[in-house]
Amino acid sequence: MATSGTTHALDLPEICALIAIHLTKAELGECILVSHQWANTFRPLFWRTMLVPRHKVALCRDEDLARHGHHVRILAAGRIQQSSPFDQASVCSLQHLEVSTCGSNDEPDNGLGCLPAIVHRNKTSLSELHWMCFGWDMKLNKPYRIWPEIFLGLERLETLMLSKWTISIDDFLTILKACPSLNTLTFEATEDLEDLSPLPSNSNVSNSNSNKIRRGSKMIDVSAQDRPPLFQHQGVHTVHYIGHAMPGYLRHLPKVQTLHLQNLTHGNLSTIPDEIRQYCPEIASLHILTLCSNPSRFLALVDSIHTLRSFQGRVPSEAMQDFLEMVLAKHAESIETLCLTEAESDGLRFNVWRFLENCPRLTDFQIPYKLEGSLLEASSTVAVPTGFTSSYFSSPRFLRRRPYEPTKPWVCQDLSKLWLRIKDMDIQLMETIALDLCVDRLIPLTEKVPKMASGGGSSSSYQYQQQHQTQGRVQSVGSLVGHHAHHRHGYGHGHGGARAHSPLERLIVEKLSGLKKLSKINIGSGWYDLPEMKD
Amino acid sequence: MPVTLTSLDDVKFTVDKEVAERSILIKNMIEDVGESDSPIPLPNVSSAVLKKVIEYCEHHRNDPVQVQDETDDPRKRSNDIEEWDMKFMTVDQEMLFEIILAANYLDIKPLLDVGCKTVANIIKGKTPEEIRKVFNIVNDFTPEEEAQIKKENEWAEDR
């Protein structure tokens, strides 16, 4: 390809790699057929990722892998049994491996087949492993027990996902000790061999002094000296539990920062809050994508977090009020992301504006519930004594209905993503607010028309249309503005909109236009991207 | 504040600092050298190519700086090349590859991405023979070798 002595772009592997990113496997295959030089350039990129569906594994050819297997970095090898085309000397540089094996109590190799050989061969390069087991152990009446020795030597393993296994605490410790580089763990439909956590006591006091553990259905006394010293892995920072939670693992993972809980059977949080409180002070992010059967356990979970930075997911509706109070009371200074998934309940009665008034680090705030436009709130002169939740004070005699008025300025200057819905708010108005913000951003400060003239916020954008239309500025704002410009012409005149804005609505627009970093907003009618503020 | 860049063939280009700093290489050079009026030598870039690169940087001077995200998959970004960029990239092949090399050397990631995407778009949908025609490449495979490769590719392709 290079005609003179100078380098051609296609001679540089990093550039070819960048080109290959945009090509499908089939297209890379065509490139290999162009010439010897192109074959040498693109072949490593073609073979780099092998995602072999189960029905095609039989077609894999040993000879081809013998020749090109050393290029493979990412491999989904399907089911591994006694033999596999991927069990050969050339396949030795894998970074990412996804496999499944069929568990067995009858086979001498426990159904592992040639997997240990493959893993062992790739132990110096392997950084991500997904291992799923098929089958059900009738003796244990649980998924098959894992074979932790396979992890010996996997010093570079960082990400591990295990599906449908039974893993005892000892197995888990073997894995942790074998893999010092681990940082992300995912357990799907995986169970502990025995429940080793202490019996939950009646009070909420931590159970560190408890010396009883449960083995099967009996409680056994274990005195302090019988218990081995606690091994703790200093690297793992993210844990996902899908389907089933194993709280007993958490005491070995003091550095966990992010905890995901997904689709837990019966919404059972088990003793996770207690484990976190005692062993995991650094957890700052919670993703709860599961129903919780017990709202007070849910609250205990949130309460066990020392400094909450991010919460995403589902809140049980009975716990919503207390949850929001708790976050405001304990984590107002640290909370950055608060994104609730939509649920059935409507008419959330909580002064959500308090988050915007009190949380300086808030950047992503999504509450897709229909908030009451005026608030039934606890009288602000009645202090909530400790030990009582605020829901006590929601009884009618303490409430009054008043419209939201800002008592404090909004402190969340870094807010970049916002989703709020106000009950009974006019759809057209919702779009107008977003539109006004867009337009607001595009006018340089010196040319701004004074806002809040009689008729509310929409008049400013209307006047803007009038002033600049001939200059063709409107075109740069995109089709949305153009559509609305025609739409509003129909309504005509400086008063804009179908009705006058309520004080709440005017307030929202005013407050929102002060948020300079706001880039995405949804006020009930969909997401709008806001252009960057012009200086 | 203006900055002077000198090309391979000793041609001087004066640009705003903001424009020049779209190139991370130049940005770092300016930081190292500090306040100085001396021109920055770019011995790997000819004047014709440098002119094009500067044109790109001028047009994109206000773009937000792309944050390097390890999990960022370029395919997930918009697949469409902007109209202006497409027109900009309508050049002969030699210039296209020279621009890519220059963007690589000067460390201007968005330009490099656009260039590579453009080459990828040229390759897409073409048979090997058509690719050879476009890039003036001679077919040096024997028929046996070709058949061999075709067999290999067959099973290794994605579902």
mmCIF file of C-alpha atoms in Angstrom, chain A residues 81-294:
data_model
loop_
_atom_site.group_PDB
_atom_site.id
_atom_site.type_symbol
_atom_site.label_atom_id
_atom_site.label_comp_id
_atom_site.label_asym_id
_atom_site.label_seq_id
_atom_site.Cartn_x
_atom_site.Cartn_y
_atom_site.Cartn_z
ATOM 1 C CA GLN A 81 -17.870 -30.551 27.522
ATOM 2 C CA GLN A 82 -15.245 -33.255 27.226
ATOM 3 C CA SER A 83 -13.654 -31.552 24.279
ATOM 4 C CA SER A 84 -13.894 -28.189 22.611
ATOM 5 C CA PRO A 85 -12.250 -26.743 19.499
ATOM 6 C CA PHE A 86 -11.081 -23.924 21.760
ATOM 7 C CA ASP A 87 -9.025 -26.271 23.868
ATOM 8 C CA GLN A 88 -5.795 -25.925 21.969
ATOM 9 C CA ALA A 89 -2.385 -24.393 22.322
ATOM 10 C CA SER A 90 -3.034 -21.444 20.026
ATOM 11 C CA VAL A 91 -5.968 -20.152 22.075
ATOM 12 C CA CYS A 92 -3.800 -18.736 24.827
ATOM 13 C CA SER A 93 -4.372 -14.983 24.886
ATOM 14 C CA LEU A 94 -7.998 -14.747 25.867
ATOM 15 C CA GLN A 95 -9.038 -11.663 27.787
ATOM 16 C CA HIS A 96 -12.764 -12.300 27.962
ATOM 17 C CA LEU A 97 -14.389 -15.735 28.183
ATOM 18 C CA GLU A 98 -18.049 -16.755 28.378
ATOM 19 C CA VAL A 99 -18.834 -20.433 28.839
ATOM 20 C CA SER A 100 -21.337 -22.820 30.296
ATOM 21 C CA THR A 101 -20.841 -26.316 31.634
ATOM 22 C CA CYS A 102 -23.267 -29.010 32.609
ATOM 23 C CA GLY A 103 -23.035 -29.848 36.298
ATOM 24 C CA SER A 104 -22.772 -33.485 37.282
ATOM 25 C CA ASN A 105 -22.245 -35.606 40.356
ATOM 26 C CA ASP A 106 -21.664 -38.761 38.341
ATOM 27 C CA GLU A 107 -18.889 -37.722 36.016
ATOM 28 C CA PRO A 108 -15.372 -37.933 37.505
ATOM 29 C CA ASP A 109 -14.682 -34.388 36.333
ATOM 30 C CA ASN A 110 -17.992 -33.088 37.692
ATOM 31 C CA GLY A 111 -19.058 -32.092 34.218
ATOM 32 C CA LEU A 112 -16.258 -29.572 33.830
ATOM 33 C CA GLY A 113 -14.784 -31.262 30.785
ATOM 34 C CA CYS A 114 -11.848 -29.443 29.296
ATOM 35 C CA LEU A 115 -12.741 -26.095 30.837
ATOM 36 C CA PRO A 116 -10.001 -26.205 33.505
ATOM 37 C CA ALA A 117 -7.460 -26.794 30.726
ATOM 38 C CA ILE A 118 -8.722 -23.819 28.725
ATOM 39 C CA VAL A 119 -8.824 -21.514 31.736
ATOM 40 C CA HIS A 120 -5.398 -22.608 32.901
ATOM 41 C CA ARG A 121 -3.913 -21.969 29.477
ATOM 42 C CA ASN A 122 -5.263 -18.406 29.496
ATOM 43 C CA LYS A 123 -4.644 -17.557 33.109
ATOM 44 C CA THR A 124 -2.103 -14.811 32.476
ATOM 45 C CA SER A 125 -4.344 -12.826 30.148
ATOM 46 C CA LEU A 126 -7.872 -13.550 31.341
ATOM 47 C CA SER A 127 -9.530 -10.478 32.825
ATOM 48 C CA GLU A 128 -13.229 -11.286 32.465
ATOM 49 C CA LEU A 129 -15.037 -14.596 32.970
ATOM 50 C CA HIS A 130 -18.749 -15.469 32.730
ATOM 51 C CA TRP A 131 -19.484 -19.034 33.819
ATOM 52 C CA MET A 132 -22.905 -20.565 33.875
ATOM 53 C CA CYS A 133 -23.944 -24.005 35.019
ATOM 54 C CA PHE A 134 -26.715 -26.127 33.552
ATOM 55 C CA GLY A 135 -28.600 -28.592 35.613
ATOM 56 C CA TRP A 136 -29.819 -29.038 39.163
ATOM 57 C CA ASP A 137 -28.162 -31.064 41.881
ATOM 58 C CA MET A 138 -30.826 -33.446 43.174
ATOM 59 C CA LYS A 139 -28.773 -34.358 46.237
ATOM 60 C CA LEU A 140 -28.348 -30.796 47.470
ATOM 61 C CA ASN A 141 -31.660 -29.694 46.043
ATOM 62 C CA LYS A 142 -29.785 -26.637 44.881
ATOM 63 C CA PRO A 143 -27.694 -25.672 41.872
ATOM 64 C CA TYR A 144 -24.489 -27.625 41.512
ATOM 65 C CA ARG A 145 -21.585 -26.790 43.771
ATOM 66 C CA ILE A 146 -18.887 -24.729 42.078
ATOM 67 C CA TRP A 147 -15.321 -25.946 41.630
ATOM 68 C CA PRO A 148 -13.287 -23.024 42.988
ATOM 69 C CA GLU A 149 -9.894 -24.560 42.162
ATOM 70 C CA ILE A 150 -10.405 -23.483 38.577
ATOM 71 C CA PHE A 151 -9.657 -19.936 39.690
ATOM 72 C CA LEU A 152 -6.161 -20.697 40.948
ATOM 73 C CA GLY A 153 -3.637 -18.612 39.062
ATOM 74 C CA LEU A 154 -6.151 -16.141 37.626
ATOM 75 C CA GLU A 155 -4.223 -13.173 38.859
ATOM 76 C CA ARG A 156 -5.484 -10.745 36.222
ATOM 77 C CA LEU A 157 -9.156 -11.599 36.605
ATOM 78 C CA GLU A 158 -11.086 -8.399 37.232
ATOM 79 C CA THR A 159 -14.687 -9.137 36.302
ATOM 80 C CA LEU A 160 -16.437 -12.336 37.298
ATOM 81 C CA MET A 161 -20.004 -13.415 36.634
ATOM 82 C CA LEU A 162 -21.315 -16.701 37.995
ATOM 83 C CA SER A 163 -24.768 -18.038 37.147
ATOM 84 C CA LYS A 164 -26.679 -20.897 38.692
ATOM 85 C CA TRP A 165 -24.063 -22.186 41.103
ATOM 86 C CA THR A 166 -23.990 -23.015 44.758
ATOM 87 C CA ILE A 167 -21.019 -21.329 46.387
ATOM 88 C CA SER A 168 -20.187 -21.908 50.022
ATOM 89 C CA ILE A 169 -18.340 -19.279 52.006
ATOM 90 C CA ASP A 170 -15.196 -21.396 51.804
ATOM 91 C CA ASP A 171 -15.548 -21.667 48.028
ATOM 92 C CA PHE A 172 -16.014 -17.920 47.882
ATOM 93 C CA LEU A 173 -12.902 -17.310 49.946
ATOM 94 C CA THR A 174 -10.890 -19.628 47.712
ATOM 95 C CA ILE A 175 -11.963 -17.560 44.738
ATOM 96 C CA LEU A 176 -11.196 -14.250 46.447
ATOM 97 C CA LYS A 177 -7.754 -15.396 47.521
ATOM 98 C CA ALA A 178 -6.935 -16.726 44.064
ATOM 99 C CA CYS A 179 -7.933 -13.514 42.287
ATOM 100 C CA PRO A 180 -6.352 -10.430 43.813
ATOM 101 C CA SER A 181 -7.324 -8.201 40.865
ATOM 102 C CA LEU A 182 -11.055 -8.760 41.144
ATOM 103 C CA ASN A 183 -13.134 -5.616 41.131
ATOM 104 C CA THR A 184 -16.609 -6.553 39.869
ATOM 105 C CA LEU A 185 -18.667 -9.551 40.974
ATOM 106 C CA THR A 186 -22.027 -10.649 39.618
ATOM 107 C CA PHE A 187 -23.992 -13.549 41.073
ATOM 108 C CA GLU A 188 -27.035 -14.668 39.157
ATOM 109 C CA ALA A 189 -29.404 -17.303 40.545
ATOM 110 C CA THR A 190 -26.549 -18.357 42.782
ATOM 111 C CA GLU A 191 -26.960 -19.623 46.304
ATOM 112 C CA ASP A 192 -24.931 -19.995 49.437
ATOM 113 C CA LEU A 193 -24.342 -23.563 50.550
ATOM 114 C CA GLU A 194 -25.493 -22.889 54.065
ATOM 115 C CA ASP A 195 -26.977 -19.885 55.666
ATOM 116 C CA LEU A 196 -24.148 -18.787 57.934
ATOM 117 C CA SER A 197 -25.500 -15.405 58.933
ATOM 118 C CA PRO A 198 -26.487 -14.918 62.554
ATOM 119 C CA LEU A 199 -30.144 -14.979 63.515
ATOM 120 C CA PRO A 200 -31.609 -11.493 63.190
ATOM 121 C CA SER A 201 -32.442 -10.220 66.651
ATOM 122 C CA ASN A 202 -35.493 -8.159 67.578
ATOM 123 C CA SER A 203 -33.711 -4.881 67.983
ATOM 124 C CA ASN A 204 -31.784 -3.222 65.209
ATOM 125 C CA VAL A 205 -28.531 -3.419 67.115
ATOM 126 C CA SER A 206 -25.751 -5.100 65.132
ATOM 127 C CA ASN A 207 -25.061 -8.732 65.859
ATOM 128 C CA SER A 208 -21.297 -8.698 66.051
ATOM 129 C CA ASN A 209 -21.312 -10.296 69.445
ATOM 130 C CA SER A 210 -23.649 -13.092 68.468
ATOM 131 C CA ASN A 211 -21.961 -16.440 68.693
ATOM 132 C CA LYS A 212 -24.706 -18.582 67.294
ATOM 133 C CA ILE A 213 -24.774 -19.701 63.687
ATOM 134 C CA ARG A 214 -27.313 -21.717 61.824
ATOM 135 C CA ARG A 215 -26.341 -25.026 60.263
ATOM 136 C CA GLY A 216 -29.277 -26.578 58.467
ATOM 137 C CA SER A 217 -32.188 -26.192 60.827
ATOM 138 C CA LYS A 218 -30.217 -26.085 64.084
ATOM 139 C CA MET A 219 -28.574 -23.257 65.933
ATOM 140 C CA ILE A 220 -25.020 -24.051 66.945
ATOM 141 C CA ASP A 221 -22.902 -22.220 69.468
ATOM 142 C CA VAL A 222 -19.612 -21.103 68.017
ATOM 143 C CA SER A 223 -17.299 -19.445 70.446
ATOM 144 C CA ALA A 224 -15.071 -16.638 69.244
ATOM 145 C CA GLN A 225 -11.848 -18.666 69.030
ATOM 146 C CA ASP A 226 -13.391 -21.304 66.759
ATOM 147 C CA ARG A 227 -14.080 -18.820 64.052
ATOM 148 C CA PRO A 228 -11.251 -18.280 61.527
ATOM 149 C CA PRO A 229 -9.787 -14.767 61.095
ATOM 150 C CA LEU A 230 -11.819 -12.733 58.659
ATOM 151 C CA PHE A 231 -10.245 -12.603 55.195
ATOM 152 C CA GLN A 232 -11.164 -9.447 53.344
ATOM 153 C CA HIS A 233 -10.571 -8.677 49.673
ATOM 154 C CA GLN A 234 -9.388 -5.113 49.183
ATOM 155 C CA GLY A 235 -10.155 -4.794 45.486
ATOM 156 C CA VAL A 236 -13.800 -5.621 44.856
ATOM 157 C CA HIS A 237 -15.768 -2.412 44.451
ATOM 158 C CA THR A 238 -18.961 -3.551 42.692
ATOM 159 C CA VAL A 239 -21.336 -6.376 43.552
ATOM 160 C CA HIS A 240 -24.458 -7.466 41.649
ATOM 161 C CA TYR A 241 -26.952 -9.915 43.100
ATOM 162 C CA ILE A 242 -29.518 -11.141 40.614
ATOM 163 C CA GLY A 243 -32.312 -13.412 41.770
ATOM 164 C CA HIS A 244 -30.829 -14.220 45.130
ATOM 165 C CA ALA A 245 -28.800 -12.245 47.640
ATOM 166 C CA MET A 246 -25.962 -13.725 49.665
ATOM 167 C CA PRO A 247 -25.368 -11.283 52.473
ATOM 168 C CA GLY A 248 -22.676 -13.482 54.056
ATOM 169 C CA TYR A 249 -20.268 -12.617 51.246
ATOM 170 C CA LEU A 250 -20.315 -8.918 52.023
ATOM 171 C CA ARG A 251 -18.306 -9.216 55.215
ATOM 172 C CA HIS A 252 -15.328 -10.189 53.054
ATOM 173 C CA LEU A 253 -15.684 -7.191 50.747
ATOM 174 C CA PRO A 254 -15.013 -4.056 52.776
ATOM 175 C CA LYS A 255 -14.265 -1.896 49.754
ATOM 176 C CA VAL A 256 -17.565 -2.320 47.949
ATOM 177 C CA GLN A 257 -18.832 1.014 46.648
ATOM 178 C CA THR A 258 -21.692 -0.064 44.400
ATOM 179 C CA LEU A 259 -24.395 -2.611 45.147
ATOM 180 C CA HIS A 260 -26.942 -3.794 42.570
ATOM 181 C CA LEU A 261 -29.929 -5.865 43.609
ATOM 182 C CA GLN A 262 -32.063 -7.226 40.820
ATOM 183 C CA ASN A 263 -35.170 -9.416 40.694
ATOM 184 C CA LEU A 264 -34.727 -10.929 44.122
ATOM 185 C CA THR A 265 -37.063 -13.837 44.753
ATOM 186 C CA HIS A 266 -39.766 -12.757 47.159
ATOM 187 C CA GLY A 267 -38.034 -9.387 47.284
ATOM 188 C CA ASN A 268 -36.040 -10.769 50.140
ATOM 189 C CA LEU A 269 -33.240 -8.486 51.295
ATOM 190 C CA SER A 270 -32.321 -10.908 54.045
ATOM 191 C CA THR A 271 -29.607 -9.593 56.343
ATOM 192 C CA ILE A 272 -27.931 -7.345 53.803
ATOM 193 C CA PRO A 273 -28.589 -4.133 55.779
ATOM 194 C CA ASP A 274 -26.900 -5.604 58.857
ATOM 195 C CA GLU A 275 -23.881 -6.797 56.890
ATOM 196 C CA ILE A 276 -23.483 -3.432 55.225
ATOM 197 C CA ARG A 277 -23.744 -1.562 58.476
ATOM 198 C CA GLN A 278 -21.046 -3.666 60.028
ATOM 199 C CA TYR A 279 -18.660 -4.437 57.180
ATOM 200 C CA CYS A 280 -19.173 -2.151 54.177
ATOM 201 C CA PRO A 281 -18.891 1.514 55.096
ATOM 202 C CA GLU A 282 -17.882 2.584 51.607
ATOM 203 C CA ILE A 283 -21.046 1.692 49.745
ATOM 204 C CA ALA A 284 -22.196 4.888 48.069
ATOM 205 C CA SER A 285 -24.287 3.663 45.125
ATOM 206 C CA LEU A 286 -27.418 1.570 45.249
ATOM 207 C CA HIS A 287 -29.294 0.156 42.261
ATOM 208 C CA ILE A 288 -32.469 -1.517 43.423
ATOM 209 C CA LEU A 289 -34.247 -3.191 40.524
ATOM 210 C CA THR A 290 -36.360 -5.517 42.569
ATOM 211 C CA LEU A 291 -39.572 -5.580 44.497
ATOM 212 C CA CYS A 292 -39.010 -5.462 48.220
ATOM 213 C CA SER A 293 -41.339 -7.631 50.213
ATOM 214 C CA ASN A 294 -40.652 -5.761 53.398
#
